[in-house]
Amino acid sequence: MNVIPLSEFSGVHGSRHARLYIKTSDSGTQRVVSEKPGSRIITRIGKLPLLRNRESVQERRNAVAAEDYHTRSAFQETLKQVYGDAFSQQAIQDIAGKTLTRRVVKKIINSAEKMKVCGGKPSSSDKAGGFAEVAYDISLKELGLFAQKAKMITGSELKNIETLATGNGCLRSLMTAAQGVAQYSGNADIARVVRTLLDRQIGGIPFSQFGTCSTTGGAVQWIKNASQDDLEGAADVIRQIAGDFEQLFQNIKSGQNKINSPSPETTRSDNAGVGVQTQVTAETARHWGAVVQEFRATRR
């Protein structure tokens, strides 16, 4: 899926209350447009009980539903690229049942930017709405899920970096989840461990770059020029890192006071690295035990 710039959604011309949808030209170019007044009237008429079952009206309703689904999916992918997977999922969930308009788009962007200004910590209004808890919970679950998947990666699979590092690819999703855990935890120890793991070197390239697919990126170029032995060595390190992320996930969930992660001093510049234990204080462990219990309580 080609990602549409966020400015296309926020800067579209027309009424700020008009429905947004994606229009595809004959050449295949996609752009975001707002529904014209005439079409808006037809859409509203189609919601009237006496008319909604007419064949022509039903066809119109189906077409609008398809447009809305495609547009929301594209908007979610754009939000994911800019603000991360956890935020994008929660934002789309929050507007379920609402029409996607320029006003709604700007409200979502303002909320995201407010969190960035606060250093990734939600404002008091966000806390009241439980956004940080939900975003953290989603990130933590996905960290465990994609860490398990990354533990199965082979050298041959690394050749398909475009698949692994884009969209819902395993490495891309693992990076996004890890960054979400660090961002929404509000805990310096957890953030430090995540940063250390993402900075692990594979062939002289930070692991974090293996979750971003760019034709000029170091990871993509390295994989293109790597031998099969190099790829197998890189996959081995990725599996080690994924194992460390899985251990981080398990320890946070259980409230233990030890987190396995490699120290920068022990990471070598080749395709190997040996993890050492990073100690987390008992106070931190108790904090995360309480957080887990709080999340479990909110899900009941």
PDB file of C-alpha atoms in Angstrom:
ATOM      1  CA  MET A   1       0.000   0.000   0.000  1.00  0.00           C
ATOM      2  CA  ASN A   2       1.367   3.411  -1.012  1.00  0.00           C
ATOM      3  CA  VAL A   3       1.268   5.678   2.017  1.00  0.00           C
ATOM      4  CA  ILE A   4      -0.587   8.948   1.468  1.00  0.00           C
ATOM      5  CA  PRO A   5       1.065  11.947   3.204  1.00  0.00           C
ATOM      6  CA  LEU A   6      -0.720  13.199   6.309  1.00  0.00           C
ATOM      7  CA  SER A   7      -0.973  16.662   4.749  1.00  0.00           C
ATOM      8  CA  GLU A   8      -3.259  15.192   2.070  1.00  0.00           C
ATOM      9  CA  PHE A   9      -5.835  14.420   4.743  1.00  0.00           C
ATOM     10  CA  SER A  10      -5.466  17.599   6.800  1.00  0.00           C
ATOM     11  CA  GLY A  11      -5.083  20.033   3.900  1.00  0.00           C
ATOM     12  CA  VAL A  12      -7.857  18.857   1.598  1.00  0.00           C
ATOM     13  CA  HIS A  13     -10.068  21.620   0.204  1.00  0.00           C
ATOM     14  CA  GLY A  14     -13.763  21.838   1.000  1.00  0.00           C
ATOM     15  CA  SER A  15     -15.952  21.954   4.073  1.00  0.00           C
ATOM     16  CA  ARG A  16     -14.296  20.784   7.273  1.00  0.00           C
ATOM     17  CA  HIS A  17     -17.456  18.763   7.937  1.00  0.00           C
ATOM     18  CA  ALA A  18     -17.529  17.008   4.553  1.00  0.00           C
ATOM     19  CA  ARG A  19     -16.819  13.287   4.285  1.00  0.00           C
ATOM     20  CA  LEU A  20     -13.310  12.497   3.052  1.00  0.00           C
ATOM     21  CA  TYR A  21     -12.618   9.727   0.586  1.00  0.00           C
ATOM     22  CA  ILE A  22      -9.806   8.629  -1.713  1.00  0.00           C
ATOM     23  CA  LYS A  23     -10.204   9.195  -5.435  1.00  0.00           C
ATOM     24  CA  THR A  24      -8.085   7.230  -7.892  1.00  0.00           C
ATOM     25  CA  SER A  25      -7.262   8.761 -11.274  1.00  0.00           C
ATOM     26  CA  ASP A  26      -7.041   6.841 -14.550  1.00  0.00           C
ATOM     27  CA  SER A  27      -3.258   6.770 -14.124  1.00  0.00           C
ATOM     28  CA  GLY A  28      -3.599   5.128 -10.713  1.00  0.00           C
ATOM     29  CA  THR A  29      -2.695   8.225  -8.678  1.00  0.00           C
ATOM     30  CA  GLN A  30      -4.589   8.485  -5.403  1.00  0.00           C
ATOM     31  CA  ARG A  31      -5.613  11.709  -3.711  1.00  0.00           C
ATOM     32  CA  VAL A  32      -7.851  12.640  -0.817  1.00  0.00           C
ATOM     33  CA  VAL A  33     -10.937  14.670  -1.705  1.00  0.00           C
ATOM     34  CA  SER A  34     -13.950  15.931   0.227  1.00  0.00           C
ATOM     35  CA  GLU A  35     -17.487  15.041  -0.749  1.00  0.00           C
ATOM     36  CA  LYS A  36     -19.233  17.716  -2.798  1.00  0.00           C
ATOM     37  CA  PRO A  37     -22.438  19.312  -1.426  1.00  0.00           C
ATOM     38  CA  GLY A  38     -24.636  17.500  -3.949  1.00  0.00           C
ATOM     39  CA  SER A  39     -23.175  14.114  -3.080  1.00  0.00           C
ATOM     40  CA  ARG A  40     -23.505  14.873   0.621  1.00  0.00           C
ATOM     41  CA  ILE A  41     -27.233  15.477   0.177  1.00  0.00           C
ATOM     42  CA  ILE A  42     -27.632  12.189  -1.696  1.00  0.00           C
ATOM     43  CA  THR A  43     -25.708  10.371   1.024  1.00  0.00           C
ATOM     44  CA  ARG A  44     -27.949  11.835   3.725  1.00  0.00           C
ATOM     45  CA  ILE A  45     -31.133  11.043   1.783  1.00  0.00           C
ATOM     46  CA  GLY A  46     -29.938   7.457   1.481  1.00  0.00           C
ATOM     47  CA  LYS A  47     -30.075   7.146   5.268  1.00  0.00           C
ATOM     48  CA  LEU A  48     -33.824   7.826   5.405  1.00  0.00           C
ATOM     49  CA  PRO A  49     -35.762   4.687   6.438  1.00  0.00           C
ATOM     50  CA  LEU A  50     -38.245   4.987   3.545  1.00  0.00           C
ATOM     51  CA  LEU A  51     -35.500   5.076   0.918  1.00  0.00           C
ATOM     52  CA  ARG A  52     -32.615   3.032   2.277  1.00  0.00           C
ATOM     53  CA  ASN A  53     -33.919  -0.271   0.843  1.00  0.00           C
ATOM     54  CA  ARG A  54     -34.344   0.960  -2.722  1.00  0.00           C
ATOM     55  CA  GLU A  55     -31.903  -0.740  -5.075  1.00  0.00           C
ATOM     56  CA  SER A  56     -30.281   2.458  -6.368  1.00  0.00           C
ATOM     57  CA  VAL A  57     -29.959   3.848  -2.854  1.00  0.00           C
ATOM     58  CA  GLN A  58     -28.534   0.566  -1.581  1.00  0.00           C
ATOM     59  CA  GLU A  59     -25.918   0.594  -4.337  1.00  0.00           C
ATOM     60  CA  ARG A  60     -24.967   4.125  -3.326  1.00  0.00           C
ATOM     61  CA  ARG A  61     -24.725   3.100   0.343  1.00  0.00           C
ATOM     62  CA  ASN A  62     -22.523   0.129  -0.548  1.00  0.00           C
ATOM     63  CA  ALA A  63     -20.242   2.332  -2.652  1.00  0.00           C
ATOM     64  CA  VAL A  64     -19.890   4.851   0.182  1.00  0.00           C
ATOM     65  CA  ALA A  65     -19.161   2.069   2.676  1.00  0.00           C
ATOM     66  CA  ALA A  66     -16.416   0.707   0.406  1.00  0.00           C
ATOM     67  CA  GLU A  67     -14.932   4.208   0.001  1.00  0.00           C
ATOM     68  CA  ASP A  68     -14.996   4.777   3.755  1.00  0.00           C
ATOM     69  CA  TYR A  69     -13.308   1.450   4.487  1.00  0.00           C
ATOM     70  CA  HIS A  70     -10.532   2.102   1.973  1.00  0.00           C
ATOM     71  CA  THR A  71     -10.039   5.682   3.187  1.00  0.00           C
ATOM     72  CA  ARG A  72      -9.892   4.739   6.868  1.00  0.00           C
ATOM     73  CA  SER A  73      -7.404   1.962   6.124  1.00  0.00           C
ATOM     74  CA  ALA A  74      -5.184   4.403   4.231  1.00  0.00           C
ATOM     75  CA  PHE A  75      -5.516   7.021   6.991  1.00  0.00           C
ATOM     76  CA  GLN A  76      -4.599   4.445   9.643  1.00  0.00           C
ATOM     77  CA  GLU A  77      -1.488   3.458   7.672  1.00  0.00           C
ATOM     78  CA  THR A  78      -0.508   7.133   7.390  1.00  0.00           C
ATOM     79  CA  LEU A  79      -0.944   7.627  11.150  1.00  0.00           C
ATOM     80  CA  LYS A  80       1.101   4.489  11.765  1.00  0.00           C
ATOM     81  CA  GLN A  81       3.979   5.846   9.681  1.00  0.00           C
ATOM     82  CA  VAL A  82       3.978   9.182  11.530  1.00  0.00           C
ATOM     83  CA  TYR A  83       2.918   8.382  15.104  1.00  0.00           C
ATOM     84  CA  GLY A  84       3.264   4.608  15.482  1.00  0.00           C
ATOM     85  CA  ASP A  85       0.999   1.577  15.330  1.00  0.00           C
ATOM     86  CA  ALA A  86      -0.462   1.858  18.829  1.00  0.00           C
ATOM     87  CA  PHE A  87      -1.643   5.424  18.280  1.00  0.00           C
ATOM     88  CA  SER A  88      -3.048   4.679  14.806  1.00  0.00           C
ATOM     89  CA  GLN A  89      -5.101   1.729  16.048  1.00  0.00           C
ATOM     90  CA  GLN A  90      -6.503   3.645  18.985  1.00  0.00           C
ATOM     91  CA  ALA A  91      -7.294   6.718  16.865  1.00  0.00           C
ATOM     92  CA  ILE A  92      -9.293   4.685  14.332  1.00  0.00           C
ATOM     93  CA  GLN A  93     -11.050   2.852  17.144  1.00  0.00           C
ATOM     94  CA  ASP A  94     -12.006   6.168  18.760  1.00  0.00           C
ATOM     95  CA  ILE A  95     -13.744   7.424  15.600  1.00  0.00           C
ATOM     96  CA  ALA A  96     -15.618   4.193  14.886  1.00  0.00           C
ATOM     97  CA  GLY A  97     -19.099   5.060  13.650  1.00  0.00           C
ATOM     98  CA  LYS A  98     -18.103   8.655  12.906  1.00  0.00           C
ATOM     99  CA  THR A  99     -17.622  10.222   9.494  1.00  0.00           C
ATOM    100  CA  LEU A 100     -13.982  10.884   8.619  1.00  0.00           C
ATOM    101  CA  THR A 101     -13.838  14.624   7.964  1.00  0.00           C
ATOM    102  CA  ARG A 102     -11.098  17.240   7.891  1.00  0.00           C
ATOM    103  CA  ARG A 103     -12.267  18.374  11.336  1.00  0.00           C
ATOM    104  CA  VAL A 104     -11.872  14.838  12.722  1.00  0.00           C
ATOM    105  CA  VAL A 105      -8.456  14.475  11.071  1.00  0.00           C
ATOM    106  CA  LYS A 106      -7.177  17.715  12.608  1.00  0.00           C
ATOM    107  CA  LYS A 107      -8.484  16.721  16.024  1.00  0.00           C
ATOM    108  CA  ILE A 108      -6.527  13.453  15.844  1.00  0.00           C
ATOM    109  CA  ILE A 109      -3.369  15.236  14.673  1.00  0.00           C
ATOM    110  CA  ASN A 110      -3.649  17.832  17.450  1.00  0.00           C
ATOM    111  CA  SER A 111      -3.958  15.058  20.029  1.00  0.00           C
ATOM    112  CA  ALA A 112      -0.878  13.305  18.641  1.00  0.00           C
ATOM    113  CA  GLU A 113       1.189  16.490  18.528  1.00  0.00           C
ATOM    114  CA  LYS A 114       0.160  17.365  22.076  1.00  0.00           C
ATOM    115  CA  MET A 115       1.549  14.040  23.236  1.00  0.00           C
ATOM    116  CA  LYS A 116       4.810  14.649  21.366  1.00  0.00           C
ATOM    117  CA  VAL A 117       5.210  18.050  23.019  1.00  0.00           C
ATOM    118  CA  CYS A 118       4.734  16.342  26.382  1.00  0.00           C
ATOM    119  CA  GLY A 119       7.621  14.017  25.585  1.00  0.00           C
ATOM    120  CA  GLY A 120       5.388  11.094  24.728  1.00  0.00           C
ATOM    121  CA  LYS A 121       3.458  11.361  27.981  1.00  0.00           C
ATOM    122  CA  PRO A 122      -0.270  12.033  27.621  1.00  0.00           C
ATOM    123  CA  SER A 123      -1.847  15.168  29.001  1.00  0.00           C
ATOM    124  CA  SER A 124      -4.273  14.972  31.914  1.00  0.00           C
ATOM    125  CA  SER A 125      -7.228  14.884  29.514  1.00  0.00           C
ATOM    126  CA  ASP A 126      -5.684  11.952  27.669  1.00  0.00           C
ATOM    127  CA  LYS A 127      -5.129  10.149  30.965  1.00  0.00           C
ATOM    128  CA  ALA A 128      -8.748  10.690  31.883  1.00  0.00           C
ATOM    129  CA  GLY A 129      -9.780   9.025  28.645  1.00  0.00           C
ATOM    130  CA  GLY A 130      -7.472   6.113  29.315  1.00  0.00           C
ATOM    131  CA  PHE A 131      -5.609   6.572  26.034  1.00  0.00           C
ATOM    132  CA  ALA A 132      -2.141   5.917  27.451  1.00  0.00           C
ATOM    133  CA  GLU A 133      -3.280   2.718  29.166  1.00  0.00           C
ATOM    134  CA  VAL A 134      -4.909   1.397  26.014  1.00  0.00           C
ATOM    135  CA  ALA A 135      -1.981   2.379  23.786  1.00  0.00           C
ATOM    136  CA  TYR A 136       0.477   0.779  26.184  1.00  0.00           C
ATOM    137  CA  ASP A 137      -1.595  -2.382  26.441  1.00  0.00           C
ATOM    138  CA  ILE A 138      -1.759  -2.735  22.645  1.00  0.00           C
ATOM    139  CA  SER A 139       1.982  -2.113  22.294  1.00  0.00           C
ATOM    140  CA  LEU A 140       2.841  -4.641  24.982  1.00  0.00           C
ATOM    141  CA  LYS A 141       0.658  -7.351  23.441  1.00  0.00           C
ATOM    142  CA  GLU A 142       2.162  -6.766  20.001  1.00  0.00           C
ATOM    143  CA  LEU A 143       5.671  -6.788  21.457  1.00  0.00           C
ATOM    144  CA  GLY A 144       5.101 -10.311  22.727  1.00  0.00           C
ATOM    145  CA  LEU A 145       3.429 -11.436  19.497  1.00  0.00           C
ATOM    146  CA  PHE A 146       5.996 -10.118  17.035  1.00  0.00           C
ATOM    147  CA  ALA A 147       8.974 -11.016  19.221  1.00  0.00           C
ATOM    148  CA  GLN A 148       7.840 -14.631  18.926  1.00  0.00           C
ATOM    149  CA  LYS A 149       7.516 -14.308  15.156  1.00  0.00           C
ATOM    150  CA  ALA A 150      10.929 -12.640  14.814  1.00  0.00           C
ATOM    151  CA  LYS A 151      12.505 -15.568  16.672  1.00  0.00           C
ATOM    152  CA  MET A 152      11.645 -17.709  13.636  1.00  0.00           C
ATOM    153  CA  ILE A 153      13.288 -15.500  10.976  1.00  0.00           C
ATOM    154  CA  THR A 154      15.869 -17.205   8.741  1.00  0.00           C
ATOM    155  CA  GLY A 155      18.627 -15.826   6.560  1.00  0.00           C
ATOM    156  CA  SER A 156      16.653 -16.647   3.422  1.00  0.00           C
ATOM    157  CA  GLU A 157      13.635 -14.732   4.715  1.00  0.00           C
ATOM    158  CA  LEU A 158      15.796 -11.644   5.268  1.00  0.00           C
ATOM    159  CA  LYS A 159      16.132 -11.347   1.501  1.00  0.00           C
ATOM    160  CA  ASN A 160      12.477 -10.252   1.519  1.00  0.00           C
ATOM    161  CA  ILE A 161      13.228  -7.209   3.682  1.00  0.00           C
ATOM    162  CA  GLU A 162      10.567  -5.222   1.803  1.00  0.00           C
ATOM    163  CA  THR A 163       7.917  -7.539   3.247  1.00  0.00           C
ATOM    164  CA  LEU A 164       9.403  -7.742   6.734  1.00  0.00           C
ATOM    165  CA  ALA A 165       9.953  -3.992   7.133  1.00  0.00           C
ATOM    166  CA  THR A 166       6.743  -2.517   5.704  1.00  0.00           C
ATOM    167  CA  GLY A 167       3.056  -2.493   6.613  1.00  0.00           C
ATOM    168  CA  ASN A 168       2.309  -5.318   9.016  1.00  0.00           C
ATOM    169  CA  GLY A 169       5.660  -6.999   8.396  1.00  0.00           C
ATOM    170  CA  CYS A 170       7.226  -8.801  11.334  1.00  0.00           C
ATOM    171  CA  LEU A 171      10.249  -6.524  11.855  1.00  0.00           C
ATOM    172  CA  ARG A 172       8.322  -3.320  11.214  1.00  0.00           C
ATOM    173  CA  SER A 173       5.636  -4.332  13.707  1.00  0.00           C
ATOM    174  CA  LEU A 174       8.220  -5.389  16.305  1.00  0.00           C
ATOM    175  CA  MET A 175       9.968  -1.996  16.103  1.00  0.00           C
ATOM    176  CA  THR A 176       6.663  -0.130  16.361  1.00  0.00           C
ATOM    177  CA  ALA A 177       5.515  -2.185  19.337  1.00  0.00           C
ATOM    178  CA  ALA A 178       8.840  -1.769  21.148  1.00  0.00           C
ATOM    179  CA  GLN A 179       8.810   1.983  20.607  1.00  0.00           C
ATOM    180  CA  GLY A 180       5.223   2.102  21.853  1.00  0.00           C
ATOM    181  CA  VAL A 181       6.151   0.255  25.052  1.00  0.00           C
ATOM    182  CA  ALA A 182       9.027   2.669  25.641  1.00  0.00           C
ATOM    183  CA  GLN A 183       6.911   5.729  24.852  1.00  0.00           C
ATOM    184  CA  TYR A 184       3.812   4.921  26.881  1.00  0.00           C
ATOM    185  CA  SER A 185       5.479   3.206  29.833  1.00  0.00           C
ATOM    186  CA  GLY A 186       6.733   6.451  31.335  1.00  0.00           C
ATOM    187  CA  ASN A 187       9.552   4.373  32.840  1.00  0.00           C
ATOM    188  CA  ALA A 188      13.189   5.255  32.155  1.00  0.00           C
ATOM    189  CA  ASP A 189      14.451   1.711  32.812  1.00  0.00           C
ATOM    190  CA  ILE A 190      12.109   0.161  30.259  1.00  0.00           C
ATOM    191  CA  ALA A 191      12.854   2.880  27.693  1.00  0.00           C
ATOM    192  CA  ARG A 192      16.596   2.380  28.170  1.00  0.00           C
ATOM    193  CA  VAL A 193      16.362  -1.376  27.625  1.00  0.00           C
ATOM    194  CA  VAL A 194      14.296  -0.903  24.463  1.00  0.00           C
ATOM    195  CA  ARG A 195      16.747   1.659  23.125  1.00  0.00           C
ATOM    196  CA  THR A 196      19.693  -0.649  23.841  1.00  0.00           C
ATOM    197  CA  LEU A 197      18.069  -3.503  21.936  1.00  0.00           C
ATOM    198  CA  LEU A 198      17.143  -1.310  18.970  1.00  0.00           C
ATOM    199  CA  ASP A 199      20.727  -0.031  18.826  1.00  0.00           C
ATOM    200  CA  ARG A 200      22.240  -3.526  18.610  1.00  0.00           C
ATOM    201  CA  GLN A 201      24.554  -3.698  15.602  1.00  0.00           C
ATOM    202  CA  ILE A 202      24.022  -6.141  12.740  1.00  0.00           C
ATOM    203  CA  GLY A 203      26.731  -5.828  10.125  1.00  0.00           C
ATOM    204  CA  GLY A 204      27.550  -2.401  11.531  1.00  0.00           C
ATOM    205  CA  ILE A 205      23.921  -1.258  11.181  1.00  0.00           C
ATOM    206  CA  PRO A 206      21.515  -0.610  14.093  1.00  0.00           C
ATOM    207  CA  PHE A 207      18.778  -3.213  14.393  1.00  0.00           C
ATOM    208  CA  SER A 208      16.177  -0.413  14.260  1.00  0.00           C
ATOM    209  CA  GLN A 209      17.008   0.165  10.578  1.00  0.00           C
ATOM    210  CA  PHE A 210      15.918  -3.380   9.743  1.00  0.00           C
ATOM    211  CA  GLY A 211      12.356  -2.324  10.531  1.00  0.00           C
ATOM    212  CA  THR A 212      12.295   0.454   7.951  1.00  0.00           C
ATOM    213  CA  CYS A 213      12.343  -0.261   4.236  1.00  0.00           C
ATOM    214  CA  SER A 214      14.106   2.464   2.278  1.00  0.00           C
ATOM    215  CA  THR A 215      15.935   1.958  -0.997  1.00  0.00           C
ATOM    216  CA  THR A 216      18.714   4.185   0.302  1.00  0.00           C
ATOM    217  CA  GLY A 217      18.660   2.739   3.825  1.00  0.00           C
ATOM    218  CA  GLY A 218      21.710   0.986   5.194  1.00  0.00           C
ATOM    219  CA  ALA A 219      19.880  -2.226   6.103  1.00  0.00           C
ATOM    220  CA  VAL A 220      18.343  -2.685   2.652  1.00  0.00           C
ATOM    221  CA  GLN A 221      21.656  -2.071   0.897  1.00  0.00           C
ATOM    222  CA  TRP A 222      23.493  -4.358   3.303  1.00  0.00           C
ATOM    223  CA  ILE A 223      21.054  -7.209   2.678  1.00  0.00           C
ATOM    224  CA  LYS A 224      21.316  -6.785  -1.095  1.00  0.00           C
ATOM    225  CA  ASN A 225      25.097  -7.178  -0.945  1.00  0.00           C
ATOM    226  CA  ALA A 226      25.260  -9.790   1.819  1.00  0.00           C
ATOM    227  CA  SER A 227      26.293 -13.388   1.232  1.00  0.00           C
ATOM    228  CA  GLN A 228      24.097 -16.223   2.430  1.00  0.00           C
ATOM    229  CA  ASP A 229      26.459 -16.774   5.370  1.00  0.00           C
ATOM    230  CA  ASP A 230      26.149 -13.098   6.295  1.00  0.00           C
ATOM    231  CA  LEU A 231      22.359 -13.335   6.113  1.00  0.00           C
ATOM    232  CA  GLU A 232      22.313 -16.408   8.333  1.00  0.00           C
ATOM    233  CA  GLY A 233      24.560 -14.618  10.832  1.00  0.00           C
ATOM    234  CA  ALA A 234      22.294 -11.566  10.778  1.00  0.00           C
ATOM    235  CA  ALA A 235      19.215 -13.734  11.261  1.00  0.00           C
ATOM    236  CA  ASP A 236      20.881 -15.352  14.259  1.00  0.00           C
ATOM    237  CA  VAL A 237      21.426 -11.953  15.897  1.00  0.00           C
ATOM    238  CA  ILE A 238      17.849 -10.923  15.094  1.00  0.00           C
ATOM    239  CA  ARG A 239      16.587 -14.074  16.774  1.00  0.00           C
ATOM    240  CA  GLN A 240      18.711 -13.243  19.838  1.00  0.00           C
ATOM    241  CA  ILE A 241      17.306  -9.708  19.963  1.00  0.00           C
ATOM    242  CA  ALA A 242      13.781 -11.032  19.519  1.00  0.00           C
ATOM    243  CA  GLY A 243      14.418 -13.398  22.412  1.00  0.00           C
ATOM    244  CA  ASP A 244      15.522 -10.456  24.557  1.00  0.00           C
ATOM    245  CA  PHE A 245      12.354  -8.561  23.610  1.00  0.00           C
ATOM    246  CA  GLU A 246      10.274 -11.607  24.493  1.00  0.00           C
ATOM    247  CA  GLN A 247      12.030 -11.789  27.866  1.00  0.00           C
ATOM    248  CA  LEU A 248      11.330  -8.089  28.382  1.00  0.00           C
ATOM    249  CA  PHE A 249       7.662  -8.744  27.619  1.00  0.00           C
ATOM    250  CA  GLN A 250       7.466 -11.676  30.029  1.00  0.00           C
ATOM    251  CA  ASN A 251       9.227  -9.824  32.829  1.00  0.00           C
ATOM    252  CA  ILE A 252       7.021  -6.753  32.524  1.00  0.00           C
ATOM    253  CA  LYS A 253       3.907  -8.921  32.589  1.00  0.00           C
ATOM    254  CA  SER A 254       5.071 -10.871  35.617  1.00  0.00           C
ATOM    255  CA  GLY A 255       6.629  -7.924  37.460  1.00  0.00           C
ATOM    256  CA  GLN A 256      10.031  -9.586  37.817  1.00  0.00           C
ATOM    257  CA  ASN A 257      13.107  -7.524  38.665  1.00  0.00           C
ATOM    258  CA  LYS A 258      15.454  -8.736  35.929  1.00  0.00           C
ATOM    259  CA  ILE A 259      15.408  -7.883  32.257  1.00  0.00           C
ATOM    260  CA  ASN A 260      17.729  -9.603  29.797  1.00  0.00           C
ATOM    261  CA  SER A 261      19.256  -7.150  27.387  1.00  0.00           C
ATOM    262  CA  PRO A 262      22.646  -6.662  25.760  1.00  0.00           C
ATOM    263  CA  SER A 263      24.849  -3.906  27.090  1.00  0.00           C
ATOM    264  CA  PRO A 264      26.354  -1.537  24.485  1.00  0.00           C
ATOM    265  CA  GLU A 265      29.815  -2.365  25.820  1.00  0.00           C
ATOM    266  CA  THR A 266      29.383  -6.070  25.043  1.00  0.00           C
ATOM    267  CA  THR A 267      27.992  -5.641  21.532  1.00  0.00           C
ATOM    268  CA  ARG A 268      30.515  -6.411  18.823  1.00  0.00           C
ATOM    269  CA  SER A 269      30.589  -4.771  15.391  1.00  0.00           C
ATOM    270  CA  ASP A 270      30.283  -8.088  13.545  1.00  0.00           C
ATOM    271  CA  ASN A 271      27.156 -10.216  13.276  1.00  0.00           C
ATOM    272  CA  ALA A 272      27.341 -11.440  16.849  1.00  0.00           C
ATOM    273  CA  GLY A 273      26.476 -10.090  20.255  1.00  0.00           C
ATOM    274  CA  VAL A 274      26.189 -11.564  23.722  1.00  0.00           C
ATOM    275  CA  GLY A 275      23.472 -10.356  26.056  1.00  0.00           C
ATOM    276  CA  VAL A 276      24.111  -9.559  29.704  1.00  0.00           C
ATOM    277  CA  GLN A 277      21.544  -8.922  32.372  1.00  0.00           C
ATOM    278  CA  THR A 278      20.411  -5.409  33.093  1.00  0.00           C
ATOM    279  CA  GLN A 279      19.104  -5.148  36.626  1.00  0.00           C
ATOM    280  CA  VAL A 280      15.889  -3.267  37.254  1.00  0.00           C
ATOM    281  CA  THR A 281      15.174  -2.157  40.779  1.00  0.00           C
ATOM    282  CA  ALA A 282      12.638  -3.904  42.963  1.00  0.00           C
ATOM    283  CA  GLU A 283      10.689  -0.659  43.044  1.00  0.00           C
ATOM    284  CA  THR A 284      10.406  -0.752  39.242  1.00  0.00           C
ATOM    285  CA  ALA A 285       9.294  -4.381  39.369  1.00  0.00           C
ATOM    286  CA  ARG A 286       6.575  -3.539  41.876  1.00  0.00           C
ATOM    287  CA  HIS A 287       5.509  -0.631  39.679  1.00  0.00           C
ATOM    288  CA  TRP A 288       5.078  -2.864  36.643  1.00  0.00           C
ATOM    289  CA  GLY A 289       3.292  -5.501  38.669  1.00  0.00           C
ATOM    290  CA  ALA A 290       0.777  -2.831  39.688  1.00  0.00           C
ATOM    291  CA  VAL A 291       0.435  -1.641  36.090  1.00  0.00           C
ATOM    292  CA  VAL A 292      -0.307  -5.164  34.881  1.00  0.00           C
ATOM    293  CA  GLN A 293      -2.958  -5.596  37.563  1.00  0.00           C
ATOM    294  CA  GLU A 294      -4.502  -2.262  36.606  1.00  0.00           C
ATOM    295  CA  PHE A 295      -4.735  -3.270  32.954  1.00  0.00           C
ATOM    296  CA  ARG A 296      -6.269  -6.620  33.871  1.00  0.00           C
ATOM    297  CA  ALA A 297      -8.862  -4.829  35.994  1.00  0.00           C
ATOM    298  CA  THR A 298      -9.817  -2.447  33.169  1.00  0.00           C
ATOM    299  CA  ARG A 299     -10.387  -5.364  30.795  1.00  0.00           C
ATOM    300  CA  ARG A 300     -12.856  -7.102  33.113  1.00  0.00           C
TER     301      ARG A 300
END
